[in-house]
Coordinates of C-alpha atoms in Angstrom, one line a residue:
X495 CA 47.3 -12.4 -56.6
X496 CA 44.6 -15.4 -56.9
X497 CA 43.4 -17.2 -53.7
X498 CA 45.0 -20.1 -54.6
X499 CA 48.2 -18.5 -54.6
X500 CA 48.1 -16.4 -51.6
X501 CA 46.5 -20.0 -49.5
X502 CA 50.0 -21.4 -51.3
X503 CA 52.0 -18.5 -49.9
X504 CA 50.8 -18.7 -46.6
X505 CA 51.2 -22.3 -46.3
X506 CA 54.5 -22.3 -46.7
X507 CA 55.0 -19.0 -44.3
X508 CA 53.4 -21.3 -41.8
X509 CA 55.7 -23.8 -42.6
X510 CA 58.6 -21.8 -42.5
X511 CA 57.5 -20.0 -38.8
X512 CA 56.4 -23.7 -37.3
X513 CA 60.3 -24.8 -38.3
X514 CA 61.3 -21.9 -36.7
X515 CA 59.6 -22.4 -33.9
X516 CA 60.2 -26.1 -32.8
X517 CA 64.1 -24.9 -33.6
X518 CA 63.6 -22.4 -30.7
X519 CA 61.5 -25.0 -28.8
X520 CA 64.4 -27.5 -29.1
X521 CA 67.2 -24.8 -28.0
X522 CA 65.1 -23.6 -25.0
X523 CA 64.7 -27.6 -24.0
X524 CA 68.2 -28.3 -24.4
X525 CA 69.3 -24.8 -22.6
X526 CA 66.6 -26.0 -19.7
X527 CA 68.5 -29.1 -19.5
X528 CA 71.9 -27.5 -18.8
X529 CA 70.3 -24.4 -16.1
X530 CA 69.0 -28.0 -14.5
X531 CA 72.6 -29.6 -14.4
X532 CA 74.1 -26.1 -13.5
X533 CA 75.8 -25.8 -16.5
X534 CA 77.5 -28.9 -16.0
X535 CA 79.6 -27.3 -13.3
X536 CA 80.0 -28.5 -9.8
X537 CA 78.8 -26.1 -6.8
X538 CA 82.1 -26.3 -5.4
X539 CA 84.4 -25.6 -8.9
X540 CA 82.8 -22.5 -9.9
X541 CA 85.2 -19.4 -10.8
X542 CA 85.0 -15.9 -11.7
X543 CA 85.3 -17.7 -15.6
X544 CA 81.9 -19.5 -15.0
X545 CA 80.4 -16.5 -13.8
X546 CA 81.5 -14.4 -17.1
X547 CA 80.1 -17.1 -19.5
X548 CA 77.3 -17.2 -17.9
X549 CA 76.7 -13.3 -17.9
X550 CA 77.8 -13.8 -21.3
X551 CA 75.0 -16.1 -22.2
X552 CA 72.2 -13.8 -19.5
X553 CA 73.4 -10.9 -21.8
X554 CA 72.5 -12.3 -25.2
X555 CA 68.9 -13.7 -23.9
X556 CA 68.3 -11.3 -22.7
X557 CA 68.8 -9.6 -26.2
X558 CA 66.1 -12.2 -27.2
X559 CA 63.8 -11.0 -24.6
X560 CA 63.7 -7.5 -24.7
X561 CA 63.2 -7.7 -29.0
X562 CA 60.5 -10.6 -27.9
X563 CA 58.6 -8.3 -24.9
X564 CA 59.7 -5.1 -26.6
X565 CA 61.4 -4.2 -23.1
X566 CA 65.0 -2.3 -22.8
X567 CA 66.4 -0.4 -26.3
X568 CA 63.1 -2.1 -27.8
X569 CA 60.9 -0.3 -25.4
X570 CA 58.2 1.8 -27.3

């Protein structure tokens, strides 16, 4: 593989990750946003259904977090 290529190659990887990673900036703003607002539900409506979605959600970042950290089944 010539320089000029493999420059090429990673160029676009970078391009590629960077994409990636303002996506996952974006998602974690947005996610931010509705933690802030409590999820859009009111204190004084929650039920046992808000607290399942929300374990729901706690369950699948924290899927994200233990692949990220290596930490739970992705524990060396």
């Amino acid at each position: 593989m010539s320089t000029r290529r493999a420059a090429t190659d990673n160029a676009k990887a970078l391009d590629a990750f960077m994409t990636s990673k303002f996506q996952i900036d974006a998602m974690l703003e947005r996610l931010k946003v509705l933690s802030d607002d409590h999820f859009e539900t009111h204190p004084d409506e929650i039920n046992w259904g808000h607290v399942g979605t929300l374990n729901h959600y706690a369950s699948l970042l924290r899927q994200i977090t233990d692949a990220a950290f290596k930490e739970g089944e992705h524990a060396a």
